[in-house]
Amino acid sequence: MSAPVNIIVGSHVWVEDSAQAWIDGEVFKINGEEVHVRTTDGKTVVTNMSKVFPKDNEAPPGGVDDMTKLSYLHEPGVLHNLATRYELNEIYTYTGNILIAINPFQRLPHLYDTHMMEQYKGAVFGELSPHVFAVADVAYREMINEGKSNSILVSGESGAGKTETTKMLMRYLAYLGGRSGVEGRTVEQQVLESNPVLEAFGNAKTVRNNNSSRFGKFVEIQFDQKGRISGAAIRTYLLERSRVCQISDPERNYHCFYLLCAAPAEVKEKYKLGSPSSFHYLNQSKCYELDGIDDAEEYLATRRAMDIVGISEEEQEAIFRVVAAILHLGNIEFSKGEEIDSSVIKDEKSRFHLNMTAELLKCDAKSLEDALIKRVMVTPEEVITRTLDPIAAVGSRDALAKTIYSRLFDWLVEKINNSIGQDPNSKSIIGVLDIYGFESFKFNSFEQFCINFTNEKLQQHFNQHVFKMEQEEYTKEEIDWSYIEFVDNQDVLDLIEKKPGGIIALLDEACMFPKSTHETFAQKLYQTFKNNKRFIKPKLSRTSFAICHYAGEVLYQADMFLDKNKDYVVAEHQALLTASKCLFVVGLFPPSQEESSKSSKFSSIGSRFKSQLQSLMETLSSTEPHYIRCVKPNNVLKPAILENVNIIQQLRCGGVLEAIRISCAGYPTRRSFYEFLNRFGVLAPEVLEGSYDDKAACQRILDKMGLKGYQIGKTKVFLRAGQMAELDARRAVVLGNAARTIQRQIRTYIARKEFIELRQAAIYLQSNLRGISARKLFEQLRREAAGVKIEKNFRGYTARKSYLTVRSSAITLQTGLRAMKARDEFRFRKQTKATILIQARVRQHIAHSYFRRLQKAAIVTQCGWRRRVARRELRKLKMAARETGALQELKNKLEKRVEELTWRLQIEKRLRADLEEEKAQEIAKLKDGLHAMQIQVEEANAKALKEREAARKAIEEAPPVIKETPVIVQDTEKLNSLMAEVNSLKESLVTEREAKEEARKAHADAEARNAELVKKVEDSSRKVDQLHELVQRLEEKISNSESENQVLRQQALAVSPKALSARPRTVIIQRTPENGNVVNGESKPATDMTLAVSNVREPESEGKPQKSLNEKQQENQDLLIKCISQDLGFSGGKPIAACMIYKCLLHWRSFEVERTTVFDRIIQTISSAVEAQDNADILAYWLSNTSTLLLLLQRTLKASGAASLTPQRRRTASASLFGRMSQGLRASPQSAGLPFLNGRGLSRLDDLRQVEAKYPALLFKQQLTAFLEKIYGNIRDNLKKEISPLLGLCIQAPRTSRQGLVKGRSHANAVAQQALIAHWQKIVNSLNNSLKMMKANYVPPFLVCKVFTQIFSFINVQLFNSLLLRRECCSFSNGEYVKTGLAELEQWCNEATEEYAGSAWEELKHIRQAVGFLVIHQKPKKTLNEITKELCPVLSIQQLYRISTMYWDDKYGTHSVSTDVIAKMRVMMTEDSGNSVSSSFLLDDDSSIPFSVDDISKSMQQVDVSDVDPPPLIRENSGFGFLLARSE
């Protein structure tokens, strides 16, 4: 990053900050090189001019997806862009063709679903939003198109998401290429399942990460010639072997040691293991456990992972035995022996661990001891055995431990590769490299030195690739770049690996000398590299040194370099383990001639590391590289937290800032001519007004500004570092002057407006004051008048109030008296009415009860008799039905008996009517008697009342003393007589009630018995009807058995009865409306029952063998198949082929046979016609035929064994049992004996009638349904393919020409709109052509409507997803263009009518609402409720959030919705983050079949196949004469 220029007062800049890395602010003072900045958080910062970088205030609010598009490509600009995008959940960002992926620490399933894969499949790199799928797609396309292997380098520290990124890469590659074998687990699944095993044996805790990979992993995904994944291999590099023996606090050794120490008790007892603190290789650090990790559970999980990758139980046992042996081996200590420079086992504890190591490795303990403390030297004269001192013995012990662990890790990798399976014939691979990143800790040792050396190598490869991409860009634009210097780190690599003077070479040299120490090694480095600018000697240390890496300066402590670098290959160790009794251990150490020939050979880890690294670089150099840099946003591993300092450090270690430095060395700022003129056209308005082309206009502006060193390519302007800031500064001056001019005019306008408003206010104030005084005078006069009026009204009120009080009291008194009188009268009338009602109900109940008893008794009697007769007849019929030889005689007898039964039932019906009449007469008599009795009771009551009244009057008129006693006696006698008469009437009434109750009970019993009898009679009538049908079938069997019995039996055993032409003439015809049966309640006279029976053609030879019949059937089938394979066209809008197939199958009774081949041949014919033709017209023709045929089958076939009667046998509910029986018996005898003939037996054969379908027919229907769906899908998909390229042209609006920047945009917009409408017109033309084609082939409107509904849904999905994935599409102008195109589709829907378009227009609701949001004005004033409820109710909150953040106004420069609305949307998204469905902002294209067979049956009209004329080829054949029945 070069020092900025043109920083002036008022400039917005970035300054360094200790907490936030970089913070923005505004310059308010400049003193020479000293800059005073007021930051956004209110602080004042004083810094040097060289440490200040300009800020782009015109950067998009949502950031840019490719950081090469940044106006200022520097560290704070990159950090701010990443932070802005991360805040919007945009975790991927490009830097050229490098992908930066920030770990979101939350699930974002919508970014990785199948639909997202489909979007990126074949898309141009950079066209859609940045994504890991885009990198994988580019690698795959280059491999397929160019045949060159590719590699994807995934780097980043632990927790940055490398494993998840690798997983997504393999998922996408599997999606693109598929798999050559689908059995079992997929290749990518097996690779991912191996991760737990490799992590257990290759990962360890470091200072910064709890699960850091201490090896490099290169996954080779192999592809066959067709581009399908055929295998995979895992190559491991640079395992940190020294960690087995030496670790520093607070790090840990490899996980497997701790897992084994946490194993179940029986396992620990078996291996004699204890806590990790008891082993030397583990207790060098005080860290034994990891937060949140249970080693016991991890042990079990590792064992399960081993099972998954195919490691057997025996092998697992051997693996952990070796791991335990390494732990025990580390606890073997040595002390000085009796001899000089000799050593022995220190104590019994060490002896125990020695024996345990030997036991676990299954070797001899004495041999193991000798291998550790003795060396054999072979000379030409003799073999010398010497002992090692304790220090050398410890080195021998550690060398053995490292060798065993290294071989064990290599064996695991080889085993995993064998489990996955490799393709030896694979010519192309895509490699995914996952390797540790740059490390810089407080204390850095030999491990960090090797790791950083690896990253320097990879960084050089990365720099070369970046510079190569820069060169390609410059060459493509045809600009001169020869003077640009390449930023290289070769000097650092020479410092480390150069021979003979590199650090590694000096380290190996020091290790070969026994007397060398770390101090002598450090002094050697100081002397050798004292003049190297990359090597730094610390002032206060004698054993440390620093190297200036690409990511910064790293200080190394050389104290342990010599010990960690030694890696002897000892022949005694090889011989010891080769002689082991454990086959697994022997397999880890195969015999080598080279090693057996020498006693020992020096080998260093540094040299081995260097050679493996060279092998890795050769592999990468042979492939086309692609880079993904994974970044961990925070150390607390939580979402929505971005630690700027942490991000900057990772960008430096990942080489991203180094790539930016390379870009800054050339032309960091690149702008297209349009963007450059749009931004800097104000610097030279006269250039824009001239008739220059864009390139010349840019040239003139740059020349006017006096810039040097820039380049103008074919389509872009290339600016050197700092030139963009200079242009912006001058542009700011021009805009500032323009702003001051605008402010002057605005201030003048405001001052004049204020004066006019002040003058108007004074006039208004005067008029108001005058009005106030006038109103006061008026108010005084009004109050005086009001006082007089109030007095008058009050006096009137008091007088009226007293009058009303008196009047109200009188009315209340009158009301109470009248109410009392009315209640008395009402009570009397109510009692009178109730008495009358009770009497009426009692009399009615008595009469009704008597009637019901009589009726029930009559019905019970009738039902009993009829049941008895019916059972007798039924028994006789059953007995007669069993006699097969007397079927004809049974029929005649049955007819007579049925007629007799009918006659008897009619007689019973008349008897029942007579009985009902008698019962009615009797009920009438009873009613009359009851009425007379009631009259007598009423007369007696009236007479008693009169007598009582007369007695009362007589008592009143008579003298009180003289005639008192005689009158009382006389009245008492009269009363007694009347009471006796009343009592007798009451007794008679009770008697009548009891009789009525008994009659009611008898009537209820009779009704119950009558109901049972009626039910039994109905059952009998139904059985009689069934027997009648049985008679018809038996008659048919009798007539057929005379001539066809043998033929039909052979056909049933062979194939299916296809030759219906051989049937005899006497076949029972099913009853239809034409032959006299009652259908839907209508009957036809006997004159209408005639059938059009042509002259019967007798079979030429009834005695021909079965072969001739089958040959005739085969010929007819062949002719039918030959005919339908041609385009037969349509007759009256009905497809001829479908109607002819249906009529033939129905006539041949193919639906009712158990075995036949005609269905398969028809399906094969349709299949060949559809698959051989890619013509849409052919597909539409067969879509019409299959849909029509399927409709006919749906309405004809029924499953075998259905209990419901066919439509021809259904009777109306109004027809009685006797009516149905009589009509069945009175059917014309001529119609009952008409033959079902070969050619023209029936005039209504083509009427739809249901038949019981067998399995072949039902299977044929299913196959036909499948073909209908396939043809429908082909038509739909072909139309999608046709319009898909046009949609890609429609979504991106053409840009405005530069004249539009000055002269207005109307003309440019008109031209662009015409170009866009041209693409939309092509889509409309495609829709019209498809509609005409389907109309011409009479495709049912229901299917046409479904096709266009799904097509419009596809248009909606494509346009909407493109809008959300491409930021340049989310602009105001683009919304206007798309809205114009949607109007064309709406017009097409109106012209196509609702019959064919249906609800297609409603399918565009997402894109319509999204476009409506883009073109609406004053977005910042819209609330979230208005947006979600009124403007875009269909869009989800994720979709609205993405559109709102991606929107940019390229026409008026307005802003998107307010920040408050954005914040509310973000909160709602966070609350709904658990829903994986709702979190997806993309739409899915529904490619399913949107209808069923029932939908087709309900939507299509009835097809009349009777008037369809067969083709000439069929008409000339006598075997198809039945097709001509209607015409003849």
XYZ file of C-alpha atoms in Angstrom, residues 394-613:
220
model
C 17.411 -40.965 24.861
C 17.885 -39.759 21.288
C 17.669 -43.371 20.094
C 14.473 -43.852 22.115
C 12.859 -40.714 20.676
C 13.939 -41.623 17.152
C 12.227 -45.003 17.520
C 9.049 -43.363 18.845
C 8.913 -40.856 15.985
C 9.589 -43.559 13.407
C 6.859 -45.846 14.751
C 4.291 -43.022 14.915
C 5.164 -41.783 11.438
C 4.825 -45.268 9.963
C 1.525 -45.748 11.843
C 0.117 -42.490 10.402
C 1.230 -43.463 6.896
C -0.453 -46.858 7.330
C -3.729 -45.180 8.367
C -3.663 -42.941 5.304
C -2.973 -45.893 3.023
C -5.778 -47.884 4.664
C -8.231 -45.013 4.188
C -7.218 -44.688 0.538
C -7.774 -48.392 -0.014
C -11.182 -48.079 1.630
C -12.188 -45.159 -0.567
C -10.935 -46.743 -3.759
C -8.856 -45.141 -6.497
C -9.273 -45.082 -10.240
C -6.003 -46.066 -11.939
C -7.440 -45.051 -15.317
C -8.303 -41.526 -14.238
C -6.689 -38.868 -16.410
C -8.018 -35.777 -14.633
C -8.144 -34.817 -11.011
C -9.282 -31.899 -8.931
C -7.166 -31.606 -5.821
C -8.263 -29.881 -2.642
C -5.361 -28.853 -0.411
C -6.062 -28.357 3.291
C -2.876 -27.397 5.110
C -1.891 -25.500 8.230
C -1.551 -21.764 7.939
C 1.119 -19.304 8.914
C 1.963 -19.376 12.641
C 3.514 -16.693 14.809
C 3.394 -17.217 18.579
C 5.136 -15.693 21.556
C 7.570 -18.628 21.539
C 8.271 -20.142 18.114
C 10.323 -23.281 17.724
C 11.317 -25.720 14.993
C 7.658 -26.656 14.249
C 6.723 -23.043 13.453
C 9.864 -22.716 11.344
C 8.839 -25.683 9.154
C 5.223 -24.538 8.940
C 6.151 -21.007 7.937
C 8.656 -22.372 5.424
C 5.767 -24.324 3.886
C 3.601 -21.222 3.750
C 6.435 -19.220 2.154
C 6.583 -21.856 -0.574
C 2.814 -21.758 -1.054
C 2.883 -17.956 -0.981
C 5.445 -17.907 -3.782
C 3.174 -20.178 -5.781
C 0.277 -17.906 -4.895
C 2.192 -14.754 -5.867
C 3.155 -16.266 -9.188
C -0.470 -17.153 -9.844
C -1.696 -13.670 -8.877
C 0.944 -12.011 -11.050
C 0.012 -14.351 -13.876
C -3.638 -13.299 -13.519
C -2.543 -9.653 -13.558
C -0.537 -10.289 -16.715
C -3.513 -11.975 -18.369
C -5.701 -8.995 -17.504
C -3.154 -6.538 -18.917
C -2.644 -8.640 -22.034
C -6.388 -8.942 -22.557
C -6.717 -5.147 -22.409
C -3.585 -4.731 -24.579
C -1.716 -2.371 -22.274
C 2.021 -2.081 -21.633
C 3.072 -3.743 -18.374
C 6.704 -4.574 -19.096
C 8.082 -2.178 -16.492
C 5.997 -3.581 -13.609
C 8.195 -5.441 -11.129
C 7.035 -8.738 -9.655
C 6.897 -8.849 -5.852
C 8.696 -12.071 -4.949
C 9.765 -13.821 -1.784
C 12.536 -15.893 -3.339
C 15.087 -14.281 -1.048
C 13.321 -15.710 2.010
C 13.208 -19.165 0.432
C 16.923 -18.935 -0.395
C 17.615 -17.980 3.189
C 15.835 -21.128 4.391
C 16.508 -23.857 1.825
C 19.433 -22.828 -0.368
C 22.338 -25.233 -0.536
C 24.837 -25.195 0.927
C 24.323 -21.992 2.852
C 20.646 -22.167 3.884
C 19.311 -22.488 7.413
C 18.194 -26.092 6.854
C 21.574 -27.055 5.430
C 23.376 -25.462 8.387
C 21.011 -27.215 10.782
C 21.689 -30.620 9.205
C 25.391 -29.926 9.365
C 25.160 -29.062 13.050
C 23.167 -32.229 13.774
C 25.871 -34.397 12.184
C 28.509 -33.117 14.609
C 28.091 -34.615 18.083
C 29.635 -31.633 19.846
C 27.301 -29.075 18.290
C 24.913 -27.191 20.557
C 22.116 -24.780 19.935
C 24.412 -21.904 20.822
C 27.035 -22.901 18.252
C 24.251 -23.363 15.700
C 22.900 -19.859 16.451
C 26.362 -18.315 16.188
C 26.837 -20.018 12.859
C 23.581 -18.439 11.631
C 24.646 -15.001 12.880
C 27.937 -15.214 11.013
C 26.470 -16.565 7.801
C 23.472 -14.217 7.423
C 24.722 -11.028 9.068
C 24.224 -9.091 5.809
C 20.894 -10.692 4.812
C 18.044 -8.158 5.080
C 15.550 -10.928 5.769
C 17.545 -12.277 8.757
C 17.582 -10.358 12.038
C 19.744 -11.014 15.113
C 18.010 -10.003 18.378
C 20.039 -7.814 20.667
C 19.251 -9.518 23.975
C 19.421 -13.181 22.988
C 22.246 -15.505 21.989
C 20.102 -18.367 20.640
C 17.226 -16.618 18.924
C 16.893 -15.285 15.405
C 14.136 -13.569 13.424
C 13.049 -13.929 9.794
C 11.050 -11.338 7.878
C 8.317 -13.456 6.278
C 5.670 -12.195 3.868
C 3.196 -12.068 6.770
C 5.525 -10.284 9.140
C 8.546 -10.784 11.319
C 8.714 -14.009 13.366
C 11.184 -14.587 16.226
C 12.410 -18.214 16.554
C 14.042 -19.802 19.625
C 16.790 -22.164 18.419
C 17.095 -23.987 21.749
C 15.408 -27.202 20.569
C 16.175 -27.009 16.848
C 18.919 -29.649 16.924
C 16.982 -32.155 19.024
C 13.799 -31.800 17.005
C 15.614 -32.063 13.675
C 17.391 -35.355 14.357
C 15.706 -38.352 12.766
C 18.100 -41.305 12.579
C 17.112 -44.411 10.669
C 18.649 -47.068 12.923
C 19.208 -50.539 11.534
C 18.791 -52.058 15.013
C 15.317 -50.534 15.237
C 14.405 -51.929 11.849
C 15.654 -55.406 12.746
C 13.895 -55.309 16.121
C 10.442 -54.442 14.738
C 10.796 -56.686 11.692
C 11.281 -59.618 14.073
C 8.083 -58.760 15.979
C 5.483 -61.475 16.393
C 2.770 -58.900 15.626
C 1.997 -58.940 11.924
C 0.684 -55.387 12.123
C 3.998 -54.075 13.500
C 5.940 -56.069 10.931
C 3.779 -54.538 8.230
C 4.725 -51.050 9.419
C 8.409 -51.828 8.838
C 8.884 -53.663 5.554
C 12.516 -54.767 5.007
C 14.636 -52.409 2.908
C 17.879 -53.402 1.221
C 19.306 -49.921 1.575
C 18.695 -49.795 5.278
C 19.903 -53.325 5.962
C 23.177 -52.674 4.203
C 24.169 -49.901 6.584
C 24.266 -49.849 10.325
C 22.605 -46.456 10.532
C 21.990 -43.501 8.278
C 21.593 -39.889 9.302
C 18.284 -38.315 8.344
C 16.868 -34.975 9.426
C 13.281 -33.910 9.737
C 14.157 -30.638 8.021
C 15.486 -32.402 4.927
C 12.556 -34.805 4.855
C 10.215 -31.836 5.284
C 11.919 -30.042 2.411
C 11.664 -33.042 0.067
C 7.974 -33.606 0.853
C 7.293 -29.926 0.313
